[in-house]
PDB file of C-alpha atoms and ligand atoms in Angstrom:
ATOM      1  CA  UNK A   1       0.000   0.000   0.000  1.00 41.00           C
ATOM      2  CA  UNK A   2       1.230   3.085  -0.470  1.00 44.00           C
ATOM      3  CA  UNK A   3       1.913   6.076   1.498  1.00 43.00           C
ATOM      4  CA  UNK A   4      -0.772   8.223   0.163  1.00 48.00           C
ATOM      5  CA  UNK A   5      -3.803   5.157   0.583  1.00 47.00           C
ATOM      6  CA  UNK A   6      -2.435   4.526   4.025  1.00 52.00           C
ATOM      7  CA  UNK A   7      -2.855   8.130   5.168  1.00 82.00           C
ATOM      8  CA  UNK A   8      -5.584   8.698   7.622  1.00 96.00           C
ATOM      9  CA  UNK A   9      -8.362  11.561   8.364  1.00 98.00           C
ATOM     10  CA  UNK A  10      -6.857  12.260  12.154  1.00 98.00           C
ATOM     11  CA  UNK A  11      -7.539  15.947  12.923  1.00 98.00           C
ATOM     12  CA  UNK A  12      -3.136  16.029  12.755  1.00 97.00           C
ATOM     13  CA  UNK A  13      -3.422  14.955   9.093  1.00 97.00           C
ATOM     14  CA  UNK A  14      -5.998  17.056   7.847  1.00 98.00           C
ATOM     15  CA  UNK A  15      -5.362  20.372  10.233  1.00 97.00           C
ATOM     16  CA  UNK A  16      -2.830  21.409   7.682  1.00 97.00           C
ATOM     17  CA  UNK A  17      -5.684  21.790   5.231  1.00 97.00           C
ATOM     18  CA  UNK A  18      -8.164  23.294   7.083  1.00 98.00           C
ATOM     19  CA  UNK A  19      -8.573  26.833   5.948  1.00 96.00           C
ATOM     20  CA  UNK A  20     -11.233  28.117   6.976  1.00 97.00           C
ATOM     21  CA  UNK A  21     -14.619  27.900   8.979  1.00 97.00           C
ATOM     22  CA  UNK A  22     -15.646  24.910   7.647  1.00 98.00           C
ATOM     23  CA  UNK A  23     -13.854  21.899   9.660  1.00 98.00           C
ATOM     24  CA  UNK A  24     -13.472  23.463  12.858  1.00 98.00           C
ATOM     25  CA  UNK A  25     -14.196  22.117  15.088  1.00 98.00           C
ATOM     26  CA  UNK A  26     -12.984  19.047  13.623  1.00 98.00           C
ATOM     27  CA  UNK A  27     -14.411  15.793  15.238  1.00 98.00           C
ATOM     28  CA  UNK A  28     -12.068  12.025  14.065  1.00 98.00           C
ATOM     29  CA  UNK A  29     -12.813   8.844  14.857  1.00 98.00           C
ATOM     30  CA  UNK A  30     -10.892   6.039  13.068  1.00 98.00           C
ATOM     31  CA  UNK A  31     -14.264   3.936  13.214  1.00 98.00           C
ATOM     32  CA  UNK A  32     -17.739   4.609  13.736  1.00 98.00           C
ATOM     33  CA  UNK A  33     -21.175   3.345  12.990  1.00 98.00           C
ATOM     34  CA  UNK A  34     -21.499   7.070  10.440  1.00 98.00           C
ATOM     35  CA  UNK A  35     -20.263  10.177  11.084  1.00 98.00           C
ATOM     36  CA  UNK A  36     -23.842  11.562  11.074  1.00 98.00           C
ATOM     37  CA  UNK A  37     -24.401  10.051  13.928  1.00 98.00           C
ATOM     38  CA  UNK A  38     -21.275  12.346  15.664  1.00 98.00           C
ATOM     39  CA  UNK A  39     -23.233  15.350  14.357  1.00 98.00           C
ATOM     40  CA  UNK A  40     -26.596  14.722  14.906  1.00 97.00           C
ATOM     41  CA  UNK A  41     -28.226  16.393  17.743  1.00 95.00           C
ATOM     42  CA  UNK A  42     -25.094  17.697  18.939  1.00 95.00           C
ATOM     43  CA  UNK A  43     -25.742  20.900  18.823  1.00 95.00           C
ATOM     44  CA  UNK A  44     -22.508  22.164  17.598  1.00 97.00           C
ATOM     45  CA  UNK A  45     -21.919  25.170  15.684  1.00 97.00           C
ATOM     46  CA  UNK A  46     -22.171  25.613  11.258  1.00 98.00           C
ATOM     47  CA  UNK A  47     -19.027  24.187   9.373  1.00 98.00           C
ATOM     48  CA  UNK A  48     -18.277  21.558  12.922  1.00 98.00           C
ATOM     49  CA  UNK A  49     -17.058  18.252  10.385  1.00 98.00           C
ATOM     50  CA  UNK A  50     -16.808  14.793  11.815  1.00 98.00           C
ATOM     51  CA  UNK A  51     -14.749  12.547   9.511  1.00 98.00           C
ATOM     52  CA  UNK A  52     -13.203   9.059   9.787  1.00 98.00           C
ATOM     53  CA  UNK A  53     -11.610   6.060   8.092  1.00 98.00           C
ATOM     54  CA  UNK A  54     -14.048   3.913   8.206  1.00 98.00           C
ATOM     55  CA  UNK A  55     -18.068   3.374   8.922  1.00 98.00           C
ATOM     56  CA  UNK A  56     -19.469   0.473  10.197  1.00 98.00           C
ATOM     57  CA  UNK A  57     -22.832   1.836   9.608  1.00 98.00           C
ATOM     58  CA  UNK A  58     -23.302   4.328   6.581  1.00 98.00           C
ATOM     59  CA  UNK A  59     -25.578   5.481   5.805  1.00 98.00           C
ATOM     60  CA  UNK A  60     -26.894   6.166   2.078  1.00 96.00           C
ATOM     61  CA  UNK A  61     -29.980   7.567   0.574  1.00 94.00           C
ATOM     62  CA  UNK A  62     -33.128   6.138   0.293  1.00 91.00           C
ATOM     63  CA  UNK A  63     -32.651   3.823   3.633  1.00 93.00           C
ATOM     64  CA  UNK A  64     -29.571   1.847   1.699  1.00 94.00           C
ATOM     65  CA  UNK A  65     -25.907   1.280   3.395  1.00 96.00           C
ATOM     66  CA  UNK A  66     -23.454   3.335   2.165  1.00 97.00           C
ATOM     67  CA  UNK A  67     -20.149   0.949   2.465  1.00 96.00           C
ATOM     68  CA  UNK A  68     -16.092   1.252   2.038  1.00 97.00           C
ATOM     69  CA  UNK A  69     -13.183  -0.935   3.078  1.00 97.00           C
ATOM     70  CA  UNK A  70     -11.276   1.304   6.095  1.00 98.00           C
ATOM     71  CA  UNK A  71      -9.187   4.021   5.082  1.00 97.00           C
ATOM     72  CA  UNK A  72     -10.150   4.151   1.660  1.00 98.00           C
ATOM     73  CA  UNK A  73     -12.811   6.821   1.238  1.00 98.00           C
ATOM     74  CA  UNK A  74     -13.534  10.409   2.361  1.00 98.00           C
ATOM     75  CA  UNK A  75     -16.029   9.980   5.079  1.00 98.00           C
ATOM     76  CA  UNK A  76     -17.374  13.465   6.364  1.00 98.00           C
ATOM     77  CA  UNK A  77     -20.099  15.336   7.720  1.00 98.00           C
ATOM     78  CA  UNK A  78     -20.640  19.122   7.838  1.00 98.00           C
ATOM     79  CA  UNK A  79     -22.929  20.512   9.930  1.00 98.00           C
ATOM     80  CA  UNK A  80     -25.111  23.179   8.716  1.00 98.00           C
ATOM     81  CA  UNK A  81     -27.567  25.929  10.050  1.00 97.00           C
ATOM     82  CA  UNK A  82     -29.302  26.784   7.122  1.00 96.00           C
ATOM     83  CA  UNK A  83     -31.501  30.268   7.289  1.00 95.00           C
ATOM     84  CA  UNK A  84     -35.166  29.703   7.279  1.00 92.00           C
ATOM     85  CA  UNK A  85     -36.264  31.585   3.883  1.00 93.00           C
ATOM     86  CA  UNK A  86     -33.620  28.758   2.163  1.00 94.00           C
ATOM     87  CA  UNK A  87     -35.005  25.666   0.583  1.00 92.00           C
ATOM     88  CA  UNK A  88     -33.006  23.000   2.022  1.00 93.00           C
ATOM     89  CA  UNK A  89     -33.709  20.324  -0.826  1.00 91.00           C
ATOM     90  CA  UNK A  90     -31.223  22.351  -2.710  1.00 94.00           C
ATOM     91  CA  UNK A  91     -28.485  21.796  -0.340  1.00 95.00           C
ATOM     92  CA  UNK A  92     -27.466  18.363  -1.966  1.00 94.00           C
ATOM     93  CA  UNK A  93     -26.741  19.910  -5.213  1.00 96.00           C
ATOM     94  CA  UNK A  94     -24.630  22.715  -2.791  1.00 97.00           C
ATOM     95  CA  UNK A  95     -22.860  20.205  -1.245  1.00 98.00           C
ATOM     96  CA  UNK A  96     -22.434  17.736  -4.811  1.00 98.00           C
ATOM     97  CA  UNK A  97     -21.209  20.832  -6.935  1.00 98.00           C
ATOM     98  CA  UNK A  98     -18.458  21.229  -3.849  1.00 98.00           C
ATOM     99  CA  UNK A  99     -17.652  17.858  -4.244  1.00 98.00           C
ATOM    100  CA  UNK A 100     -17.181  18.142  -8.250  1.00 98.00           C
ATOM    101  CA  UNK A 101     -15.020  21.045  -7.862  1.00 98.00           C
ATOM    102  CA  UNK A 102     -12.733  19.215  -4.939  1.00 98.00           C
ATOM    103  CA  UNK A 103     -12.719  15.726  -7.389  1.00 98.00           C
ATOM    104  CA  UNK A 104     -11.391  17.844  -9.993  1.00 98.00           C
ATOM    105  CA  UNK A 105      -8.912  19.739  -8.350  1.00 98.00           C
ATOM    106  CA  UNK A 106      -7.090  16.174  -7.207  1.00 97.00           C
ATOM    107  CA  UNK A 107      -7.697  14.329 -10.978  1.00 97.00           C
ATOM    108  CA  UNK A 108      -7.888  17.542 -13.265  1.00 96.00           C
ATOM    109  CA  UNK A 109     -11.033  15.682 -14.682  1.00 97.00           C
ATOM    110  CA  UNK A 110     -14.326  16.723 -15.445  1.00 97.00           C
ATOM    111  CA  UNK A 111     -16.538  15.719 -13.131  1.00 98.00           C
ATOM    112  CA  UNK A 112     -20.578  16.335 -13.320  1.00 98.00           C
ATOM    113  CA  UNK A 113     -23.595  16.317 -10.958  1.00 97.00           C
ATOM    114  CA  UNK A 114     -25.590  14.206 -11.127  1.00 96.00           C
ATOM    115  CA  UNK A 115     -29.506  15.319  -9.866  1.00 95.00           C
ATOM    116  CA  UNK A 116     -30.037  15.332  -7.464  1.00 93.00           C
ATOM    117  CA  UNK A 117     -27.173  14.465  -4.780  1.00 93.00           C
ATOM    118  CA  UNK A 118     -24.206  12.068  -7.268  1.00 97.00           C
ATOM    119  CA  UNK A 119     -21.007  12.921  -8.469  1.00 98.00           C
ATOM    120  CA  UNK A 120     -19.850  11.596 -11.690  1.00 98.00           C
ATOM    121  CA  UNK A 121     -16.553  11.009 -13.013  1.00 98.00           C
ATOM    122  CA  UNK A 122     -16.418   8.959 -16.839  1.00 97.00           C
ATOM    123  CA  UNK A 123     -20.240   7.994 -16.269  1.00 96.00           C
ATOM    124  CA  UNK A 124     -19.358   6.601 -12.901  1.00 97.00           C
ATOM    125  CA  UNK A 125     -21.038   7.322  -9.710  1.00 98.00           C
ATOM    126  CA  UNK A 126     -17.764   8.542  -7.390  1.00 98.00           C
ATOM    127  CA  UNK A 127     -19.349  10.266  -4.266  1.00 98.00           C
ATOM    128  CA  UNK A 128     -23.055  10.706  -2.572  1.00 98.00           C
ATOM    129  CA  UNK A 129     -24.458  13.174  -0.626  1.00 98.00           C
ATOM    130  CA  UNK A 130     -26.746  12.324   2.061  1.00 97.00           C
ATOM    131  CA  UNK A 131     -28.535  15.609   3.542  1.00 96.00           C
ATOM    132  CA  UNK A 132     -30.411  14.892   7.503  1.00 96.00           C
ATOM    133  CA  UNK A 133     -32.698  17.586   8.755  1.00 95.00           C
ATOM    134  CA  UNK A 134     -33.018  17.788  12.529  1.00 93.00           C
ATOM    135  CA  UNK A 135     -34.471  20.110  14.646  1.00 90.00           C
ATOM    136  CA  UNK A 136     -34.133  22.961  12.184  1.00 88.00           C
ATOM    137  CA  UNK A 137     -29.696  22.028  11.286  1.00 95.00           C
ATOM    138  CA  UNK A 138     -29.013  19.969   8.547  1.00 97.00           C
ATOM    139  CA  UNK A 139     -25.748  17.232   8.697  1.00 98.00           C
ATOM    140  CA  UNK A 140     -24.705  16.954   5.174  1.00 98.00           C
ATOM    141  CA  UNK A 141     -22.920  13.852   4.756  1.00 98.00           C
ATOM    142  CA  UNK A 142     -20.592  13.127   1.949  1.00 98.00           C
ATOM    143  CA  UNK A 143     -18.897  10.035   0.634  1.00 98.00           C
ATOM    144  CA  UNK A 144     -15.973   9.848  -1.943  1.00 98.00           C
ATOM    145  CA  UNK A 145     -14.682   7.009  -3.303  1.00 98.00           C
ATOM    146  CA  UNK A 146     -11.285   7.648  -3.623  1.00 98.00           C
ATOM    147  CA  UNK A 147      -8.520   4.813  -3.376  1.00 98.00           C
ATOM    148  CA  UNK A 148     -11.092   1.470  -3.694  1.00 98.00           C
ATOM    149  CA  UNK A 149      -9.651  -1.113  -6.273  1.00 98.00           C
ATOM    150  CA  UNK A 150     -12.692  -2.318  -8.456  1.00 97.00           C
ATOM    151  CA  UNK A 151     -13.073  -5.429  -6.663  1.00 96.00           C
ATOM    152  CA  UNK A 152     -13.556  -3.192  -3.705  1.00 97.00           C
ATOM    153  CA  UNK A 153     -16.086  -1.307  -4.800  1.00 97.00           C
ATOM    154  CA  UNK A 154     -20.395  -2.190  -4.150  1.00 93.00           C
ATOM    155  CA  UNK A 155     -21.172  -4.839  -6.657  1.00 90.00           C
ATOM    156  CA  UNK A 156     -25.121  -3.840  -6.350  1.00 86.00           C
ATOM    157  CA  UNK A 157     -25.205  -0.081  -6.353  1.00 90.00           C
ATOM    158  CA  UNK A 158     -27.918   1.100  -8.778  1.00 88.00           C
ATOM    159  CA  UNK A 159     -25.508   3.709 -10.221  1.00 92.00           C
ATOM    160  CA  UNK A 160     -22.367   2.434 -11.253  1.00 95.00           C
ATOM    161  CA  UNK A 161     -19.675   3.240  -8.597  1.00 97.00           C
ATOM    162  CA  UNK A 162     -16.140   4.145  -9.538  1.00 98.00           C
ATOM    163  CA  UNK A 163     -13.351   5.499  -7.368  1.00 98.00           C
ATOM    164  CA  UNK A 164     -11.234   8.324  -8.203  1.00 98.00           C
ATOM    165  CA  UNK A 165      -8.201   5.236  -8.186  1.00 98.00           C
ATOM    166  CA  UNK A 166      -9.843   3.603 -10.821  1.00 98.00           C
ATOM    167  CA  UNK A 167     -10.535   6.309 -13.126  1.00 98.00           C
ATOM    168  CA  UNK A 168      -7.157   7.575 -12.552  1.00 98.00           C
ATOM    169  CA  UNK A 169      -5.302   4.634 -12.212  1.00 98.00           C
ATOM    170  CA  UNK A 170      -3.570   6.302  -9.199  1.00 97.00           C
ATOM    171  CA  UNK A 171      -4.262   6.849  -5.541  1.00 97.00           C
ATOM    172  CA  UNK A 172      -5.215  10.116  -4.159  1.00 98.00           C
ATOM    173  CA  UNK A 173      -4.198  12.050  -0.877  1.00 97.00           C
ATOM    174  CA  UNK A 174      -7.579  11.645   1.294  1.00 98.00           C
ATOM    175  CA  UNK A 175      -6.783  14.037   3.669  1.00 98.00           C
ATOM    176  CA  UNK A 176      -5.938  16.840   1.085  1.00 98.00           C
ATOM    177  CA  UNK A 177      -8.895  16.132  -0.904  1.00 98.00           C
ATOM    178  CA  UNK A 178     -11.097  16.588   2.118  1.00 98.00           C
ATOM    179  CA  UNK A 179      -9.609  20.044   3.162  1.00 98.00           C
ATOM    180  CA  UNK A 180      -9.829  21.008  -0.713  1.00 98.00           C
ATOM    181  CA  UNK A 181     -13.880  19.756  -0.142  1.00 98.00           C
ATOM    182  CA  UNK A 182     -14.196  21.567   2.799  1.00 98.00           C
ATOM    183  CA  UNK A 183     -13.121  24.939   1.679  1.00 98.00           C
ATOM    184  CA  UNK A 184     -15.121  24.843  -1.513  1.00 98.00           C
ATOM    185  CA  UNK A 185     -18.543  23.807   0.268  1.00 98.00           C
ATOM    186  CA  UNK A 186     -17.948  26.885   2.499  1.00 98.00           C
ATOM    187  CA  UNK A 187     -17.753  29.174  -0.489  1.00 98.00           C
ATOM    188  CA  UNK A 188     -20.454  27.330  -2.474  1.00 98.00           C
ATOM    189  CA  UNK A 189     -22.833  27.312   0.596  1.00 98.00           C
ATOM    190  CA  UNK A 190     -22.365  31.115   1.816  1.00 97.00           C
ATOM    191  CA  UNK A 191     -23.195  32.221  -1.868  1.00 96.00           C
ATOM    192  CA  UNK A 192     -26.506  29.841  -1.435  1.00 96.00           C
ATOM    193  CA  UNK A 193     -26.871  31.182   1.837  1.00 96.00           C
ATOM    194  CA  UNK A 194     -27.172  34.884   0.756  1.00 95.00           C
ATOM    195  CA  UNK A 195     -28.715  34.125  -2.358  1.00 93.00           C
ATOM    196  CA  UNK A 196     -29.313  30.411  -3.215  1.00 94.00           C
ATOM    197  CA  UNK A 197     -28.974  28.726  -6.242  1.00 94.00           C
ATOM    198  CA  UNK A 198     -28.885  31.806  -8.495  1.00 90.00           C
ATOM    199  CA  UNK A 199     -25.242  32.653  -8.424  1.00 88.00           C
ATOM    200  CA  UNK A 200     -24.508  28.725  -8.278  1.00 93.00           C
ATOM    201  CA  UNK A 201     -26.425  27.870 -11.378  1.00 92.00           C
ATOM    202  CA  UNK A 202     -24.307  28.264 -14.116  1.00 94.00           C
ATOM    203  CA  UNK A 203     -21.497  25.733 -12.070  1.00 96.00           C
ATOM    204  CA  UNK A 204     -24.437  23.506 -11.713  1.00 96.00           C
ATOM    205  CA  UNK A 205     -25.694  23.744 -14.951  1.00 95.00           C
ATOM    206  CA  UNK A 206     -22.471  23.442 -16.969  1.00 96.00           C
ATOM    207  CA  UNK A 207     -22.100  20.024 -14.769  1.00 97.00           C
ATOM    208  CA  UNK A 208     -25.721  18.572 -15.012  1.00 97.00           C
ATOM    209  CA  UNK A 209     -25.140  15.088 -15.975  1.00 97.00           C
ATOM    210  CA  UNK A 210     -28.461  14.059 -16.543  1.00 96.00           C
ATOM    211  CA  UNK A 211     -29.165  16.774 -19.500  1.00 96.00           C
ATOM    212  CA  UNK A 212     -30.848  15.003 -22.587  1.00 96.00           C
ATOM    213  CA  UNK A 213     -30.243  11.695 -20.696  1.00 96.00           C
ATOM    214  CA  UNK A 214     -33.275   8.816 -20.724  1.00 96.00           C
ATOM    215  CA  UNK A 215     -33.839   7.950 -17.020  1.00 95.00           C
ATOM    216  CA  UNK A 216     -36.390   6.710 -15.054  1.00 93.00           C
ATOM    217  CA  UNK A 217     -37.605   8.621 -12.259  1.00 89.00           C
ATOM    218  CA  UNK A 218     -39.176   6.453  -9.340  1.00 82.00           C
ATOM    219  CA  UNK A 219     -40.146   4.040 -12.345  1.00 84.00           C
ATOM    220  CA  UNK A 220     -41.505   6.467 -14.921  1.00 87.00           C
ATOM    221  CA  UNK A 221     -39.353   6.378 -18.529  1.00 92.00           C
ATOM    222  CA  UNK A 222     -38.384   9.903 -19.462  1.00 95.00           C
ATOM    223  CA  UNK A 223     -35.466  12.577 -20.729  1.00 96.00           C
ATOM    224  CA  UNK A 224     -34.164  14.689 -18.570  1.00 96.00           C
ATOM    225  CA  UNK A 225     -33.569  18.467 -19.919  1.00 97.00           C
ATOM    226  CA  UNK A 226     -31.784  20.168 -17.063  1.00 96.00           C
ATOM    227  CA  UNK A 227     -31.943  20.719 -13.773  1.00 95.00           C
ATOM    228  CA  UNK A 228     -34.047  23.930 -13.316  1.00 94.00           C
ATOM    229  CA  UNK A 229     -33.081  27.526 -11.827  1.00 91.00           C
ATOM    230  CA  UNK A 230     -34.945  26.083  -8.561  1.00 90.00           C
ATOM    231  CA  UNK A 231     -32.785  22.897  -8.023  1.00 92.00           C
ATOM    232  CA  UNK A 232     -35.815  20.497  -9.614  1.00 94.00           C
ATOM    233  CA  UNK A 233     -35.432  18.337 -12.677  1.00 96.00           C
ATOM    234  CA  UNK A 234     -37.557  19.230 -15.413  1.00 96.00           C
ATOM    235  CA  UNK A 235     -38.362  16.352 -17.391  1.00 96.00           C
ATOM    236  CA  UNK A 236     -39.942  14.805 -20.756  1.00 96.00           C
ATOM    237  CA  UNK A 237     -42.060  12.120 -19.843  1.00 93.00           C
ATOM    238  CA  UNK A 238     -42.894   9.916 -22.773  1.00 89.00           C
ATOM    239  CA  UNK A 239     -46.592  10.762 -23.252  1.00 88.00           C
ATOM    240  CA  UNK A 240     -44.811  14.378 -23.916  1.00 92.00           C
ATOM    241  CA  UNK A 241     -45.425  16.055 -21.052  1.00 94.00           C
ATOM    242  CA  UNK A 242     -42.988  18.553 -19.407  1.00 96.00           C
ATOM    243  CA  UNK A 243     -42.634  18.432 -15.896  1.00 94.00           C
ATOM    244  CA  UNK A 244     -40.403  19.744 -12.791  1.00 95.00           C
ATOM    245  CA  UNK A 245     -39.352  16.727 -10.614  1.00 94.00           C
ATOM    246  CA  UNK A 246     -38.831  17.751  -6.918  1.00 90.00           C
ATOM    247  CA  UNK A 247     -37.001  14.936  -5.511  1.00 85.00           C
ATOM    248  CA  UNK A 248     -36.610  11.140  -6.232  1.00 82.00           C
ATOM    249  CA  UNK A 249     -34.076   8.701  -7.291  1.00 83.00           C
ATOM    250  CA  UNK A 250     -32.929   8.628 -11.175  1.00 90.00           C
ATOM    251  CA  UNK A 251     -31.742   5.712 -13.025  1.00 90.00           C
ATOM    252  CA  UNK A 252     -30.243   6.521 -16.533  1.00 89.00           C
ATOM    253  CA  UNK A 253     -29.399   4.339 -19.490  1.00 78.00           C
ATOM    254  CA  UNK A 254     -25.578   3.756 -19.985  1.00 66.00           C
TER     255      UNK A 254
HETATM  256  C1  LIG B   1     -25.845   8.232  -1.322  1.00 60.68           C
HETATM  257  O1  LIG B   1     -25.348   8.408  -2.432  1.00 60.68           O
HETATM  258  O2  LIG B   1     -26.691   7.344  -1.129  1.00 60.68           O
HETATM  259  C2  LIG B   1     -25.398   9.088  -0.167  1.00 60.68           C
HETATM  260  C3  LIG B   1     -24.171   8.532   0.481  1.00 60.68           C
HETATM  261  C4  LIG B   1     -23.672   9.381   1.645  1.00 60.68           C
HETATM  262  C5  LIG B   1     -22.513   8.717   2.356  1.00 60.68           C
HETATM  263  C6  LIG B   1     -21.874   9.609   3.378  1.00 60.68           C
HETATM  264  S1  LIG B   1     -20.356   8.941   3.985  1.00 60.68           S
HETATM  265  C7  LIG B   1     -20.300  10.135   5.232  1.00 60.68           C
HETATM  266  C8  LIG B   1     -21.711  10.287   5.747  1.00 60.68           C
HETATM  267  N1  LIG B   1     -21.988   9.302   6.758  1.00 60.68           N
HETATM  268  C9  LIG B   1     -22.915   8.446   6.383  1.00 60.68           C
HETATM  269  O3  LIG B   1     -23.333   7.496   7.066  1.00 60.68           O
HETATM  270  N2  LIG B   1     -23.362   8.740   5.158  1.00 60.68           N
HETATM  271  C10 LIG B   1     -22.693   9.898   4.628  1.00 60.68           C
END
């Protein structure tokens, strides 16, 4: 193994790239059941990140496990106090466009959203975003794939999963790659946070993976035209209607 997949998410690894609100305080545990269970009702202040090197627990979205061999992955959580007038549905694609910027920063690849909470990398599913509202604070949770081998990687995921190793063919620095994440989620999310998605949506849109895609949206065949101004999906459906999709899961045809 080498140096850079052994590395871990301590708080002594990643303080060096922590720079600014967003990861302090900074809460490690080298194994837990999911680090939004370290946030949740905790009541700590916006931008406190718990982070470790391995869940025994994760959590995914719609009720599935969200699982990685130890110290291969960027496990985090942020939490977030979102102000009221915000609609917090749109927080995923916050959180997912900071993740696309961070995955390209460490593999100088493209990478695109996809609607409403994936990152892609070469039509490959490389990090989730898992959003938790509680008592009025959202835990945004966020899972990279970074240094799995194939073999390593869920066999049943309903998206294709890749890791940033085997799109690259190399390993990547965890701990750098997390700072990098943190520090662009605090920029993306104070620009939602005084304004919401308006001054994002061009990033967004410019990323949208799903654009003139056929999916299926909670079982109903369709083509995707873009994610709107609002954070929806507007869709096609096939008996030509157009309609704004608020949430759901999307499967897409390779
Ligand atoms: C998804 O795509 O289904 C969302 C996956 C979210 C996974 C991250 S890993 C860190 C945080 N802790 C969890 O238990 N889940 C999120």
């Amino acid at each position: 193994m080498s140096a850079v997949t052994a590395s871990s998410l301590s708080a002594e690894v990643v303080a060096p790239f922590i720079r600014g609100r967003f990861g302090k305080p900074y809460r490690y545990e080298p194994e837990c059941e999911s680090t939004q269970l370290l946030l949740l009702g905790s009541g700590l202040p916006e931008g406190a990140t718990a982070a470790t090197d391995h869940q025994t627990g994760g959590r995914g979205r719609m009720g599935r496990p969200w699982e990685a061999p130890p110290a291969s992955s960027v496990l985090a959580s942020v939490m977030l106090h979102p102000p009221p007038e915000r609609h917090l549905p749109e927080l995923s694609l916050v959180a997912a466009l900071a993740a696309a910027e961070a995955i390209e920063g460490t593999t100088e690849l493209t990478a695109q959203v996809k609607w409403p909470n994936d990152v892609m990398l070469n039509r490959r599913k490389v990090a989730g975003i898992l959003s938790e509202l509680q008592d009025g604070v959202v835990v945004v949770g966020i899972g990279i794939n970074v240094n799995q081998t194939r073999d390593e990687l869920p066999l049943d995921a309903p998206t294709e999963p890749g890791s940033l190793r085997t799109i690259t063919g190399n390993t990547h620095d965890r701990a750098a790659l997390l700072g990098s994440l943190l520090f662009r989620f605090e920029r993306i999310y104070d620009g939602w946070r005084h304004g919401g998605l308006a001054d994002l949506y061009g990033e967004i849109g410019a990323r949208d993976f799903l654009r003139g895609r056929r999916i299926t949206v909670d079982g109903e065949e369709a083509t995707a035209s873009q994610i709107l101004r609002d954070g929806r999906l507007e869709i096609v459906t096939d008996s030509h209607e157009t309609r704004a999709v608020e949430s759901g899961e999307v499967l897409f045809e390779r």
